[in-house]
XYZ file of C-alpha atoms in Angstrom:
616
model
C 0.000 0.000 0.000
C 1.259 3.131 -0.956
C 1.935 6.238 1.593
C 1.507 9.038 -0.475
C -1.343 8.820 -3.164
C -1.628 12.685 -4.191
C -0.015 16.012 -4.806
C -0.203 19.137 -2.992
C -2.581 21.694 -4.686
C 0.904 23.825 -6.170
C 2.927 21.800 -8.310
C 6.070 23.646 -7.021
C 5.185 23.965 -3.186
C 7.755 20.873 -2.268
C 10.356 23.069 -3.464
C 9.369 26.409 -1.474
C 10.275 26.829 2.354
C 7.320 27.065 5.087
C 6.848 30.613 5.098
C 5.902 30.612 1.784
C 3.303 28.497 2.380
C -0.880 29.623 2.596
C -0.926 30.499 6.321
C -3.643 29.034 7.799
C -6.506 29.883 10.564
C -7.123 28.256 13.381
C -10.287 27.733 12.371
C -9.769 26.123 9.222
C -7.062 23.715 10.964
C -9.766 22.582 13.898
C -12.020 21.844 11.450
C -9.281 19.728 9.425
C -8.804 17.873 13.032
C -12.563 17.126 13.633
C -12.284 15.463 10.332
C -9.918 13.289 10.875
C -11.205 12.183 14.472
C -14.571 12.164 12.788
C -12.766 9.457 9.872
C -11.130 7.715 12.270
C -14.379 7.046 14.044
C -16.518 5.889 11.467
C -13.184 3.766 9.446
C -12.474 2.179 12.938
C -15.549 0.583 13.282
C -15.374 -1.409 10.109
C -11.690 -1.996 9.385
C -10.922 -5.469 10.195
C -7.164 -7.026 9.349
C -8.911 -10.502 8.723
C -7.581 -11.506 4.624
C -10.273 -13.740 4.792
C -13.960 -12.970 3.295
C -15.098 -16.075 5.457
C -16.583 -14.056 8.214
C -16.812 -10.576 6.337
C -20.175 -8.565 7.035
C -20.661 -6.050 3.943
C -21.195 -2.159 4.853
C -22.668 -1.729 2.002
C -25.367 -4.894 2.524
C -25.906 -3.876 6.425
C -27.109 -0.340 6.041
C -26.316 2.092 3.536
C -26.802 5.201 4.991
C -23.262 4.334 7.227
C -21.841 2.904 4.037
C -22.571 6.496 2.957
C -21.168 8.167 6.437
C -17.977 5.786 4.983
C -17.563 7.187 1.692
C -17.994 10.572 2.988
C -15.812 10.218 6.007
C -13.026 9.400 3.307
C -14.046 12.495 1.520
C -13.561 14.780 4.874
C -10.103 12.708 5.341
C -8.862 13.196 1.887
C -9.563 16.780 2.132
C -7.874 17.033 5.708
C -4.725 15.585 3.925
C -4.916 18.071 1.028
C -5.016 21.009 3.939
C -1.840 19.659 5.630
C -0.083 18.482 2.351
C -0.129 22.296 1.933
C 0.623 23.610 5.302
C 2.784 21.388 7.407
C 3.686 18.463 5.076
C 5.594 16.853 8.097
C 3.044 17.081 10.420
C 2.125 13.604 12.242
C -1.596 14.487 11.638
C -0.697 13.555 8.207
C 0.725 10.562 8.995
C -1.984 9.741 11.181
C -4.608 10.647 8.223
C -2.585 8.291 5.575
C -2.811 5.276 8.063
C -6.289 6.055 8.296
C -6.775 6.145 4.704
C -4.959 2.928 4.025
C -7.115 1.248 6.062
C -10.236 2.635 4.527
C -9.317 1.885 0.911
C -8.296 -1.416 2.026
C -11.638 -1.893 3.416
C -13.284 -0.740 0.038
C -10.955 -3.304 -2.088
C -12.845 -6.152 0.125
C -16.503 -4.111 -0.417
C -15.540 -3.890 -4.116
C -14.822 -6.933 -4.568
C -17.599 -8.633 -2.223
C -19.770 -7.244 -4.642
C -18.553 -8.250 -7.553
C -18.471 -11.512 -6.126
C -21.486 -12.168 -4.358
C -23.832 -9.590 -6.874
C -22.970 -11.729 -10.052
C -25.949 -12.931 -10.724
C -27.519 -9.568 -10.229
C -24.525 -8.184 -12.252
C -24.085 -10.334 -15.454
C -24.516 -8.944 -18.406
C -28.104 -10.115 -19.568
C -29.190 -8.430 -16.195
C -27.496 -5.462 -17.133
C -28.096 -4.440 -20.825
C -32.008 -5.311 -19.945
C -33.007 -2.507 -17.617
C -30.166 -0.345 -19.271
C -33.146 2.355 -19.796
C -35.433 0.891 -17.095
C -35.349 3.752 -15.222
C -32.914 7.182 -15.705
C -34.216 8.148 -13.053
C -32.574 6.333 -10.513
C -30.093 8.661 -8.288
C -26.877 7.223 -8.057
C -25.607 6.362 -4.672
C -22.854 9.230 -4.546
C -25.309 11.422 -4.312
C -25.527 12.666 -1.057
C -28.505 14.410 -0.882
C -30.296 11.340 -1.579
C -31.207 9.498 1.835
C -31.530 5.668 2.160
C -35.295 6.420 2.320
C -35.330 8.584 -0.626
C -32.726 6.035 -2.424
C -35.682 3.225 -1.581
C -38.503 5.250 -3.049
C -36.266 6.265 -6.247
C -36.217 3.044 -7.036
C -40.077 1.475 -5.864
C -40.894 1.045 -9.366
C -38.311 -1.054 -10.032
C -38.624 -4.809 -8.559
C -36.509 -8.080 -8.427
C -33.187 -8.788 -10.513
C -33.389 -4.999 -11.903
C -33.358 -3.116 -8.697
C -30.647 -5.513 -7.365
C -28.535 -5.004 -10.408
C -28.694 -1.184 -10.534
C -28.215 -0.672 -6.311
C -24.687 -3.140 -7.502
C -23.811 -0.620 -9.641
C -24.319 2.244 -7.395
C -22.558 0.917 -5.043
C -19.578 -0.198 -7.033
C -19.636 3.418 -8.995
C -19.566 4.952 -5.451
C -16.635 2.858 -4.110
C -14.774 3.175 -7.472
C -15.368 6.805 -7.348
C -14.033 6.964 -3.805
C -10.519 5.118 -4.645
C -9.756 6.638 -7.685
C -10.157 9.947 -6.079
C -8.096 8.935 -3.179
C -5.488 7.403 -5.989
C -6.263 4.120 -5.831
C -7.602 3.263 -8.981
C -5.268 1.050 -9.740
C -6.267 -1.495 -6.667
C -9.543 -0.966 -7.701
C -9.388 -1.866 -11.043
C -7.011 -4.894 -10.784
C -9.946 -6.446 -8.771
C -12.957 -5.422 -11.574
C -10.586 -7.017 -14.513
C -9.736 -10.421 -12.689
C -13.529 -10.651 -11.252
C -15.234 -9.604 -14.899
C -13.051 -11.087 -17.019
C -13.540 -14.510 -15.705
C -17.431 -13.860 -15.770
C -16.769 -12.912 -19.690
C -14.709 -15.813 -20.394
C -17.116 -18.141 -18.655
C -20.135 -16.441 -20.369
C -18.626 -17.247 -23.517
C -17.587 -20.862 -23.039
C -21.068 -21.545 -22.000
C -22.044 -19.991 -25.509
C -19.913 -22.520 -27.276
C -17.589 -19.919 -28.303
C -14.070 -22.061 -28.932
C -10.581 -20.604 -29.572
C -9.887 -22.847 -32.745
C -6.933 -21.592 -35.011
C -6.676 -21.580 -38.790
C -4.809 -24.877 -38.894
C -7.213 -26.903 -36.343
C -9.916 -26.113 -38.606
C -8.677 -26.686 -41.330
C -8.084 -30.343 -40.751
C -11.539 -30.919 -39.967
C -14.170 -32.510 -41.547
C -17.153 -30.481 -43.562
C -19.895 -31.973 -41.155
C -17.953 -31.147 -37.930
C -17.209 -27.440 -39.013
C -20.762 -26.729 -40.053
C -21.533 -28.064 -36.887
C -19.528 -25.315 -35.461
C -20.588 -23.010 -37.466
C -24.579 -22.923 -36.400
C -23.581 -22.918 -32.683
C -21.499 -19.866 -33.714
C -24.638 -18.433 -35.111
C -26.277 -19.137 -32.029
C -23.318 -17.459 -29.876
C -22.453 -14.455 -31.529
C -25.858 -12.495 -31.757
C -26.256 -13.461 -27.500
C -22.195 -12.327 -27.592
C -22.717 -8.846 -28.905
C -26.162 -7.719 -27.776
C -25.750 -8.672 -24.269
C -22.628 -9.851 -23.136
C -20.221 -7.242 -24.788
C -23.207 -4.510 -24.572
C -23.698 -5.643 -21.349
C -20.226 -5.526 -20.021
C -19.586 -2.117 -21.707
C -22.382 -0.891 -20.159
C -21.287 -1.222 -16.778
C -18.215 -0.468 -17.080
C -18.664 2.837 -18.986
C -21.574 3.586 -15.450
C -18.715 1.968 -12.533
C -15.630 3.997 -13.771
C -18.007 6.681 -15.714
C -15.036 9.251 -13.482
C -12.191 8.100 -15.993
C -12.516 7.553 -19.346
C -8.996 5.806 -19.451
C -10.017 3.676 -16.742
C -12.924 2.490 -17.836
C -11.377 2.116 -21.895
C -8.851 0.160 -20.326
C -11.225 -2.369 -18.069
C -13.377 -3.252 -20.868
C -10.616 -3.909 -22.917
C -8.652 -6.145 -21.107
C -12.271 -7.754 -19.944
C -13.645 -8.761 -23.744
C -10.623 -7.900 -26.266
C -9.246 -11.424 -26.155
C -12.875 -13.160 -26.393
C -13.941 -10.870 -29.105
C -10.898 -11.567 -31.014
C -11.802 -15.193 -30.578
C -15.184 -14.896 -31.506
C -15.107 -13.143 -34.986
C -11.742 -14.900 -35.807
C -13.899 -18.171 -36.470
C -15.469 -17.090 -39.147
C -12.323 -15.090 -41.118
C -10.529 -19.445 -40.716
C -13.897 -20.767 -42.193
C -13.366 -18.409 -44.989
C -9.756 -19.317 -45.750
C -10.876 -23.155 -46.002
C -11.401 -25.502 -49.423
C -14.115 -24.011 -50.945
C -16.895 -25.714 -52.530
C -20.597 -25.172 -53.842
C -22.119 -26.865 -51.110
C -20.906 -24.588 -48.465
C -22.294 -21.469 -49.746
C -24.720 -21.184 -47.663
C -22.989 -21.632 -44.096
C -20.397 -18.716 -45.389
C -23.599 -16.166 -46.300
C -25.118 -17.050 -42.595
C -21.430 -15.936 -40.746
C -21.378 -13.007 -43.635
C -24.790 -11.966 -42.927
C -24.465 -12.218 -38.868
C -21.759 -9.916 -38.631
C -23.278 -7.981 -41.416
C -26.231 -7.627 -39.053
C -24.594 -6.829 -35.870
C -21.862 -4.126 -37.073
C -24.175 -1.223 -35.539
C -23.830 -2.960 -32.217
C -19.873 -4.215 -32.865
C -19.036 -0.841 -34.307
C -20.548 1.112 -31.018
C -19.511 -1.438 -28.322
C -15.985 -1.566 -29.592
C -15.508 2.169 -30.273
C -12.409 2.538 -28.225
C -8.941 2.819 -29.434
C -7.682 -0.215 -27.429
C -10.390 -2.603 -29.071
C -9.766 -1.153 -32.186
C -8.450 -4.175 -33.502
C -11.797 -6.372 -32.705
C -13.296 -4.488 -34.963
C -10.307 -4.827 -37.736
C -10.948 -8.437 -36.863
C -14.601 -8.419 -37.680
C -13.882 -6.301 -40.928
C -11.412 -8.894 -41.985
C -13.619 -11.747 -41.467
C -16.145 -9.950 -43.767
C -13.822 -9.659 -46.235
C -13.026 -12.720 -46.482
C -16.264 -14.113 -46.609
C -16.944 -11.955 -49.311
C -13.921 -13.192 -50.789
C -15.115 -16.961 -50.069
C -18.594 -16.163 -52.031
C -17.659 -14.953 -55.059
C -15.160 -17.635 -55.001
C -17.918 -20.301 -55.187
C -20.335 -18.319 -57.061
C -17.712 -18.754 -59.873
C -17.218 -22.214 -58.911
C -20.802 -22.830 -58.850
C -20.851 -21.236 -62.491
C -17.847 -22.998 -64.090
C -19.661 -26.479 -62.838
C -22.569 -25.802 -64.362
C -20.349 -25.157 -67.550
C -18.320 -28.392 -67.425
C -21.227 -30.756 -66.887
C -20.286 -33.637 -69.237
C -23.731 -35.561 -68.878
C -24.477 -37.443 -72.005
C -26.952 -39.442 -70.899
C -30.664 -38.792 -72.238
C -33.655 -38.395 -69.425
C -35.877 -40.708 -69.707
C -38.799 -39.341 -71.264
C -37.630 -35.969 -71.996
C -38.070 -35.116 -67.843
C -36.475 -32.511 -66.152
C -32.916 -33.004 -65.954
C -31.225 -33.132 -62.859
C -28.982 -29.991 -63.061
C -31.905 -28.141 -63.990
C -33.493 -29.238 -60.376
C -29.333 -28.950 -59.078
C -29.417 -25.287 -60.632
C -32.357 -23.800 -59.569
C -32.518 -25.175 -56.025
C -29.246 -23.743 -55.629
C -30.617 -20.296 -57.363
C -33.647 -20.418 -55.296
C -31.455 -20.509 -51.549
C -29.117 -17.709 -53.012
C -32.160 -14.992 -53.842
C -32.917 -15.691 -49.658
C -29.619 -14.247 -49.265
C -30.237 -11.402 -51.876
C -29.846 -8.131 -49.226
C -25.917 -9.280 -48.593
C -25.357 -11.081 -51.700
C -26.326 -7.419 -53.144
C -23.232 -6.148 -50.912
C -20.798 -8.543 -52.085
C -21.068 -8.787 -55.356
C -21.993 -4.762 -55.752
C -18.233 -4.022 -56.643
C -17.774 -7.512 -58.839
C -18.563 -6.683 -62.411
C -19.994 -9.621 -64.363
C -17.626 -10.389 -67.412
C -18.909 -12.438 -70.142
C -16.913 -14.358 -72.994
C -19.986 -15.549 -74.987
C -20.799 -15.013 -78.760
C -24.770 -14.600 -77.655
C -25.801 -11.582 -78.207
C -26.195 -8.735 -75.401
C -30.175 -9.221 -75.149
C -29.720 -12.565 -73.863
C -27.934 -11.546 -70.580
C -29.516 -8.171 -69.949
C -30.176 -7.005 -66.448
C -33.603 -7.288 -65.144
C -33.263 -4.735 -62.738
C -32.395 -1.253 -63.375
C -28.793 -0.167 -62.947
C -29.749 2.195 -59.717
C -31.423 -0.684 -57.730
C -29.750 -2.115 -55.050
C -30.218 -5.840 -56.170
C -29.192 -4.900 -59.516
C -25.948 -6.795 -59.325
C -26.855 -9.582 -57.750
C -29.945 -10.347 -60.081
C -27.482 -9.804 -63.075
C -25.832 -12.635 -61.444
C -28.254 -14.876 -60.956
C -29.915 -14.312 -64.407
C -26.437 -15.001 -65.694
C -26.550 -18.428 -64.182
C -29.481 -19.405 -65.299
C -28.886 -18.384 -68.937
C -25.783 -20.801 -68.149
C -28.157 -23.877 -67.314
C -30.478 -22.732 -70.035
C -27.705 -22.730 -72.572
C -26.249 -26.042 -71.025
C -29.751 -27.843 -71.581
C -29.974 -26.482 -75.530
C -26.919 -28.898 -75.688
C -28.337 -32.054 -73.826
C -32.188 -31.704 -76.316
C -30.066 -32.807 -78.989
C -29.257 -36.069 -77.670
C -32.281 -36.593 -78.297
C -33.504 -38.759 -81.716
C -36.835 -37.781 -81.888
C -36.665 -34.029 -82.669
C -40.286 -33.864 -81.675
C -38.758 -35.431 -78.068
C -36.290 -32.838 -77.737
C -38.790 -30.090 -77.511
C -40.695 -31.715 -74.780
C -37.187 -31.485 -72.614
C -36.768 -28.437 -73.424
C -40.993 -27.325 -72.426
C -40.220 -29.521 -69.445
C -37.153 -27.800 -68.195
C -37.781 -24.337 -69.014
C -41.020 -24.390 -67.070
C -39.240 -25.998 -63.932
C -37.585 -23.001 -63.855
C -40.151 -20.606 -64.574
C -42.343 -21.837 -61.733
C -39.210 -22.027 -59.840
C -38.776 -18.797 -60.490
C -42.063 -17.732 -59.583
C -42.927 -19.526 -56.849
C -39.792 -18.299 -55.134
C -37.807 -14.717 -54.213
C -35.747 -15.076 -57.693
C -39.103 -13.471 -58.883
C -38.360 -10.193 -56.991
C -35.051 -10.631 -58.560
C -35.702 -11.174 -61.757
C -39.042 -9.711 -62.338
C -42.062 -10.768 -64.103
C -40.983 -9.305 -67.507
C -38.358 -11.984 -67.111
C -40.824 -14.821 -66.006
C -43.477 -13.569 -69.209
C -40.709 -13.991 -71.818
C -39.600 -17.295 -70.613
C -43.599 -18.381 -70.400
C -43.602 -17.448 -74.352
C -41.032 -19.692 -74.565
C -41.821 -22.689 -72.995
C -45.367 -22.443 -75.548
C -42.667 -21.945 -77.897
C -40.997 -25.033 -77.177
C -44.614 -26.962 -76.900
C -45.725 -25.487 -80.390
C -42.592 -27.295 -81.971
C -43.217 -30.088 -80.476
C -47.077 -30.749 -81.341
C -45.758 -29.859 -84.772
C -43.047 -32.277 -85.057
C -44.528 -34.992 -83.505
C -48.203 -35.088 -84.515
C -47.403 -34.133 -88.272
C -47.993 -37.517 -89.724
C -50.983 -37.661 -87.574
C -53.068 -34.576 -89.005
C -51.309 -35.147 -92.585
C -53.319 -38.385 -92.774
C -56.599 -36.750 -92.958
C -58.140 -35.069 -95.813
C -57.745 -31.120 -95.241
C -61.712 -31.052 -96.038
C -62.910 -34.083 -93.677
C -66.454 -33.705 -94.856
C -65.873 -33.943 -98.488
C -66.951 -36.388 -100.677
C -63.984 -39.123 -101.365
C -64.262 -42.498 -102.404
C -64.336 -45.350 -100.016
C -61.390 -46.838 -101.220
C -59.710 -43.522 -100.609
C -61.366 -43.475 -97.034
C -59.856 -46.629 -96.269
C -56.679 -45.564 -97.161
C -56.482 -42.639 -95.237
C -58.309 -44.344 -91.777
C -55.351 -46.914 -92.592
C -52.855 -44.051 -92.663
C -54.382 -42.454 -89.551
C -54.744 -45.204 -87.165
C -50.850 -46.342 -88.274
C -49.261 -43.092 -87.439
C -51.921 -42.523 -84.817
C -50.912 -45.772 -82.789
C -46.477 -44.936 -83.428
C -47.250 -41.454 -82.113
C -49.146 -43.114 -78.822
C -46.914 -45.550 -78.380
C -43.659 -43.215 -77.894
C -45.951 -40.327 -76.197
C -47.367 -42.728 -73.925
C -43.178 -43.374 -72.625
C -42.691 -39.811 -72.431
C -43.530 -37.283 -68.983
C -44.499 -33.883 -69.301
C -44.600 -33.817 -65.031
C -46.084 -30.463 -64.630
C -49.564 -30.725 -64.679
C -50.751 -27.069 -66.062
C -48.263 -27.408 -68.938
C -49.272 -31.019 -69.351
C -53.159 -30.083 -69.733
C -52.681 -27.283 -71.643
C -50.353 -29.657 -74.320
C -53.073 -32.134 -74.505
C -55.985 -29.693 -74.678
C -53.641 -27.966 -78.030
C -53.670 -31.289 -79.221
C -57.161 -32.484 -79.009
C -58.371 -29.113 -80.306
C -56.744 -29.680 -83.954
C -57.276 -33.563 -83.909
C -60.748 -34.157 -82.311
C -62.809 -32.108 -85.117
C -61.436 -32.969 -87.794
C -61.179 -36.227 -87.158
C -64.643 -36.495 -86.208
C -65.793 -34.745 -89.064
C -64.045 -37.094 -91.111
C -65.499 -40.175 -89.334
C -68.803 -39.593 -89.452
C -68.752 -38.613 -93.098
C -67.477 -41.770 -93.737
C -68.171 -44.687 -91.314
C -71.545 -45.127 -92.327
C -70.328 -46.269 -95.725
C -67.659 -47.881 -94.986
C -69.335 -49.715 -92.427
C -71.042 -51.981 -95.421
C -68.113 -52.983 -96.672
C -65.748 -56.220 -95.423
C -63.369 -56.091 -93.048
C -64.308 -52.221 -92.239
C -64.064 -53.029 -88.743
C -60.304 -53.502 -88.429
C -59.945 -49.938 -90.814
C -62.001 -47.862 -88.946
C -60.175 -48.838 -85.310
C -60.929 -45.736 -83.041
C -64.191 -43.639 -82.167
C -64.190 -39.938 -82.472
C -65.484 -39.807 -78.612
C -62.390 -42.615 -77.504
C -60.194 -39.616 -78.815
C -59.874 -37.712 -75.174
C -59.346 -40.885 -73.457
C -56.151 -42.191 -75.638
C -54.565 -38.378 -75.161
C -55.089 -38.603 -71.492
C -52.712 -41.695 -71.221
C -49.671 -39.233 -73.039
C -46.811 -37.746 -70.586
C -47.092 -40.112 -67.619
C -44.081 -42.556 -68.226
C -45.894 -45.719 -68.453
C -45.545 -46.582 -72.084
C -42.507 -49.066 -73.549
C -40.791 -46.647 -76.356
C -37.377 -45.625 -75.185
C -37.023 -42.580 -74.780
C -34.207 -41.355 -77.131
C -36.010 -43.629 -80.112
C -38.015 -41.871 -82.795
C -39.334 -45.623 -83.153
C -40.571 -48.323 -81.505
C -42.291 -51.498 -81.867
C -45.877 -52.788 -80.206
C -48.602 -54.683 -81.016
C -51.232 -51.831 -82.632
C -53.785 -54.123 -81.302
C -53.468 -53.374 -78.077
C -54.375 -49.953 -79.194
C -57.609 -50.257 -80.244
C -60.807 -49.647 -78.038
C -63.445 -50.339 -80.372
């Protein structure tokens, strides 16, 4: 313990002789001696030289208005020293008052830290940042006007963990207060940082916080990290809005005297967590990056994205400066880390080698790959639209520029990011083009493409790539995918209509009738056989083929039968020439697009029995 803790008022008066010093009255001097027996009264009573807290009875807990008489007692003492500092530095009444002193602060260092002890759950840092504006009201307990009756009813409205958790931080502003002023802050605050700091620490190994480095992550498995990713997630948003907020809060209101002080506690209370804490996600980033993971970096991108306001305010000082250069870094890297994959993501999408036909001209899996993977990225649009806002799109393509235009305006915020993302899916569009012509049945071909381009319409549609893309985006594709469905009624049902008479009611012979029911029910039976093999899995587009279909074929054919059964029906054999009923028409186009038939799929032939076609 030190002996002398201040300065006399002139910083020169050690250096003059005693007549140069302020003469004082009597007056003033008994009054200076009254304080000091007064002190020694009221610093007596509680001083004990026990080092153990075993049997120590709080001031502060037994009655505050004598824990006040304390503080001020210390007040009257440290002024008494000031007085005789300045006019008889050798006087034993100084001495006297510095033994006194020592013994008071060294009762406050066991008050201090009895409350920090025994207030922590009244004190951690949930408790505190809750009430934080609960009431402003609330006199603090320096205040000496303030009785313990008047303290009481200050605080009436406030019940339970609140009211214990703001008289704790009275009490420890008021001691703090005391030995700072009395210069011994230093004693004061060695005891804050070792009780707080192992609160902090504890606080955030109960969150699941872990101090991993770069290489220990590294060598672990996908599964584990992502593991330790989402209880990071969990961690970091309880880290920032109440245990840093929390902790800065009370120390910015217990050493709210010294802004040094109470920089320098907070500091050396959450630096090295903090540093901990947003380092995580900076060694995720710097790991083998994949597709797949996408979505684990945009969550640690998008948490701190969320929680700078808080990080940037909580960790304002210059000595934590570098938790927030650590949380600036780990954004940049995750940034870095996403457009890393999204041109991974692209370039795989590019290099699929599938040569394999889909059976029936169904959606192909990249398409569902793509989109699915499209679909999760628009969730992430609002920082996606951050991280790719400075990341031009460059294009090496012959298509032309009308193919690739934005959907979205150059001012919008989104603008980059749904150039992106309507990039990519011109990629799997483009890739798809490439896999139809595996196909041997042209007619075949178009059905993938109908099939594939509306999967990712209604994908489209059905999902936030719509705000991203827009609806003028969705409309031209729609056109398309009719498009696609035209071509194919043409190709494949060509044969079909061709074998009627372009006038079905005129007058033929029946020879000529026979020839063309012959020619109908041949190509009509090759076209059902294949169609019947072939999905169209979306139900609207499905319906709206088979209504196209039955529009052009059912009237005409009709027509045509009924002009000519009735004759025909005299001659031999008709039965096996006129094979299918206009009204059995609806029911052999509602078996198309459902898979079940036993064409291959890549054949523009196949083999059956046309026997097992007919219905009557």
């Amino acid at each position: 313990m030190r002996t002398i803790f201040f300065k006399a008022s002139s910083p020169s008066s050690s250096h003059q002789s005693s007549p140069s010093r302020a003469p004082s009255s009597p007056l003033h001097e008994s009054m200076m001696d009254e304080n000091i027996d007064n002190a020694q009264s009221v610093i007596s009573k509680w001083y004990s030289d026990e080092s153990s807290f075993a049997n120590f009875t709080s001031l502060f807990h037994s009655s505050r208005s004598e824990a006040k008489q304390f503080l001020s007692a210390v007040a009257d003492l440290q002024r008494a020293m000031h007085f005789f500092v300045n006019h008889d530095s050798t006087s034993e009444k100084l001495i006297r008052s510095q033994n006194l002193m020592q013994l008071a602060m060294k009762r406050l260092e066991k008050e201090f830290y009895q409350i920090l002890s025994s207030s922590r759950e009244y004190l951690d840092p949930e408790s505190v940042s809750s009430h934080v504006s609960a009431r402003s009201s609330i006199s603090d307990f320096e205040d000496d006007r303030a009785s313990e009756e008047e303290f009481g009813a200050s605080i009436e409205s406030v019940s339970g963990v609140e009211r214990e958790s703001e008289l704790a931080m009275a009490d420890l502003k008021a001691i703090a207060d005391c030995m700072i002023s009395s210069g011994y802050g230093k004693e004061c605050v060695k005891i804050y940082k070792l009780v707080r700091k192992s609160i902090v620490d504890e606080s955030l190994y109960h969150l699941g916080v872990e101090r991993l480095s770069y290489s220990q992550i590294q060598k672990m498995d996908w599964e584990l990290i992502e593991n330790k990713i989402r209880h990071w997630l969990n961690a970091v948003k309880a880290a920032v809005k109440t245990l840093f907020y929390g902790e800065r809060i009370l120390c910015d209101r217990v050493f709210s005297a010294s802004d040094s002080i109470r920089e320098s506690c907070f500091s050396e209370i959450t630096k090295e967590g903090a540093l901990s804490l947003f380092g995580f996600p900076e060694h995720v980033a710097r790991c083998k990056k994949t597709p797949e993971k996408m979505f684990r970096i945009l969550d640690l991108y998008e948490s701190i994205s969320d929680l700078w306001p808080e990080i940037d305010s909580i960790f304002s000082f210059e000595s934590t400066s570098a938790v927030l250069s650590q949380a600036t870094s780990a954004l940049i890297r995750l940034g870095e880390a996403v457009r890393t994959m999204l041109s991974d993501f692209e370039a795989a999408i590019q290099k699929d080698s599938s040569k394999t036909p889909i059976r029936g001209g169904g959606v192909h899996p990249l398409t569902r790959y793509v989109m699915n993977y499209v679909s999760f990225l628009s969730d992430y649009s609002g920082v996606l639209s951050v991280i790719v806002a400075e990341w031009p799109l460059t294009v090496q393509s012959s298509m032309p520029e009308s193919y690739f235009e934005n959907p979205k305006s150059d001012d919008d915020p989104t603008s980059a990011i749904s150039l992106r993302l309507a990039w990519l899916v011109l990629v799997l569009l483009c890739k798809l083009d490439g896999r139809a012509k595996l196909y041997k049945d042209v007619s075949l071909s178009y059905i993938f493409l109908a099939n594939n381009l509306q999967y990712v319409t209604t994908k489209v549609r059905t999902s936030n790539i719509r705000y991203l893309l827009g609806d003028d985006w969705i409309a031209k594709h729609e056109i398309k995918v009719k498009q696609y469905a035209s071509n194919y009624e043409r190709m494949g049902w060509s044969k079909v209509f061709s074998s009627l008479p372009e006038n079905p009611s005129a007058d033929i012979s029946p020879e000529k009738a026979k020839e063309c029911f012959k020619k109908f029910n041949s190509a009509f039976e090759e076209v059902y056989r294949k169609q019947t093999s072939w999905v169209v899995p979306d139900n609207k587009l499905q319906e709206e083929i088979k209504l196209s279909i039955a529009k052009k074929l059912e009237p005409t054919y009709r027509a045509f039968y009924e002009k000519n059964r009735a004759r025909l029906r005299r001659e031999p054999g008709s039965e096996s020439v006129v094979r299918f009923a206009p009204d059995d028409m609806g029911n052999y186009l509602s078996d198309l697009f459902y898979g079940t038939g036993v064409s291959g799929s890549t054949s523009s032939s196949s083999s059956s029995s046309p026997s097992s076609l007919s219905r009557g």
